[in-house]
């Protein structure tokens, strides 16, 4: 494991993250950083890939870009809605470069736990992940 | 390259086969179920994830066709005469009008008798186009292809599907096999399905049989077609060639030919 201030202690029971982004460099950077921090990390590039994964893998937390290459530019919201049909426990952080308070309200109403404007420093994202994983989720 | 196009790249889908055994008399090979594994090193190595993705993308017919075509090629390499099952989505049968003639043509080109084929219908989303589905099944039946309903008891493989598809085989979902010994409700469902099969001239195949105890419990309740890790895991042709069930089937066939 690489040195990382946010490294989680026990790798075997490390929280499982799914990172969803259509930009390969971002996916690589996040995956590399959080794997180095001891998390178990999976990556998805498309909405349907992420949906197929969350249907079968019990992730602790999902970090998803709001806008993926696709149809209407709000795939992150679709993903949260899909997830909440079957899973209340997984924490969700939505990332966006096009945030607004209305969009944030919609995201939270759909079941997102956190709505984060990009760009965000990896250190700050790590803090947000740790914060959410430290709390039990109370219903949707 | 998109993920979807990667699925159509040569070598990205690997056909594997899992034996279905009959326990009538001694345990012997009843047939093989063709399954598919996605590209190695990707999430799609898990068939569940891959096929969920395919369904979400709405490309079941294209992927079903590809998987079946690859499985037929691989099966030919195995050089064993046995029943062969393919999975196909109800949506493929209902929406792809050319599927049935193309499928029958594929069997003919490879000289695989249609009567040795079972199409296992998988379905995850209703409603499907009932009329088109029933018409496709009728064409398959007329060509002597058997029909199986996969994962009976779970999801959309329900009583309505049994009525609509009139299957020759009812494949009991592993959920009901697991812990059957300790669960009255699971045993009752197995008994119910055995009775239903007897009344509709179909046969029950139990999936996910993982040990001797489950095998005996199922046999004692009248289920004699079994599939699961207890007998064999899904394997590519290269591994399956040396499996005792396959070797046994080959030698019996040679015996029949000699006689």
Coordinates of C-alpha atoms in Angstrom, one line a residue, chain A residues 80 83-92 107-114 132 135-140:
Chain A
X80 CA -29.1 7.0 -7.8
X83 CA -29.7 2.1 -6.7
X84 CA -32.3 3.2 -4.3
X85 CA -34.9 0.8 -5.7
X86 CA -33.0 -2.1 -4.1
X87 CA -30.3 -0.7 -1.8
X88 CA -30.8 1.9 1.0
X89 CA -27.4 1.3 2.7
X90 CA -25.0 2.3 -0.1
X91 CA -23.8 5.9 0.4
X92 CA -23.7 8.1 -2.8
X107 CA -30.2 14.7 -6.3
X108 CA -30.9 14.5 -2.5
X109 CA -34.5 13.8 -3.1
X110 CA -33.5 10.8 -5.3
X111 CA -31.3 9.5 -2.5
X112 CA -27.8 11.0 -3.0
X113 CA -26.1 11.6 0.3
X114 CA -23.7 14.2 -0.9
X132 CA -20.1 9.3 4.9
X135 CA -22.3 7.4 9.5
X136 CA -25.0 4.8 9.2
X137 CA -27.5 5.7 6.5
X138 CA -30.9 6.3 7.9
X139 CA -33.5 5.4 5.3
X140 CA -34.2 7.0 1.9

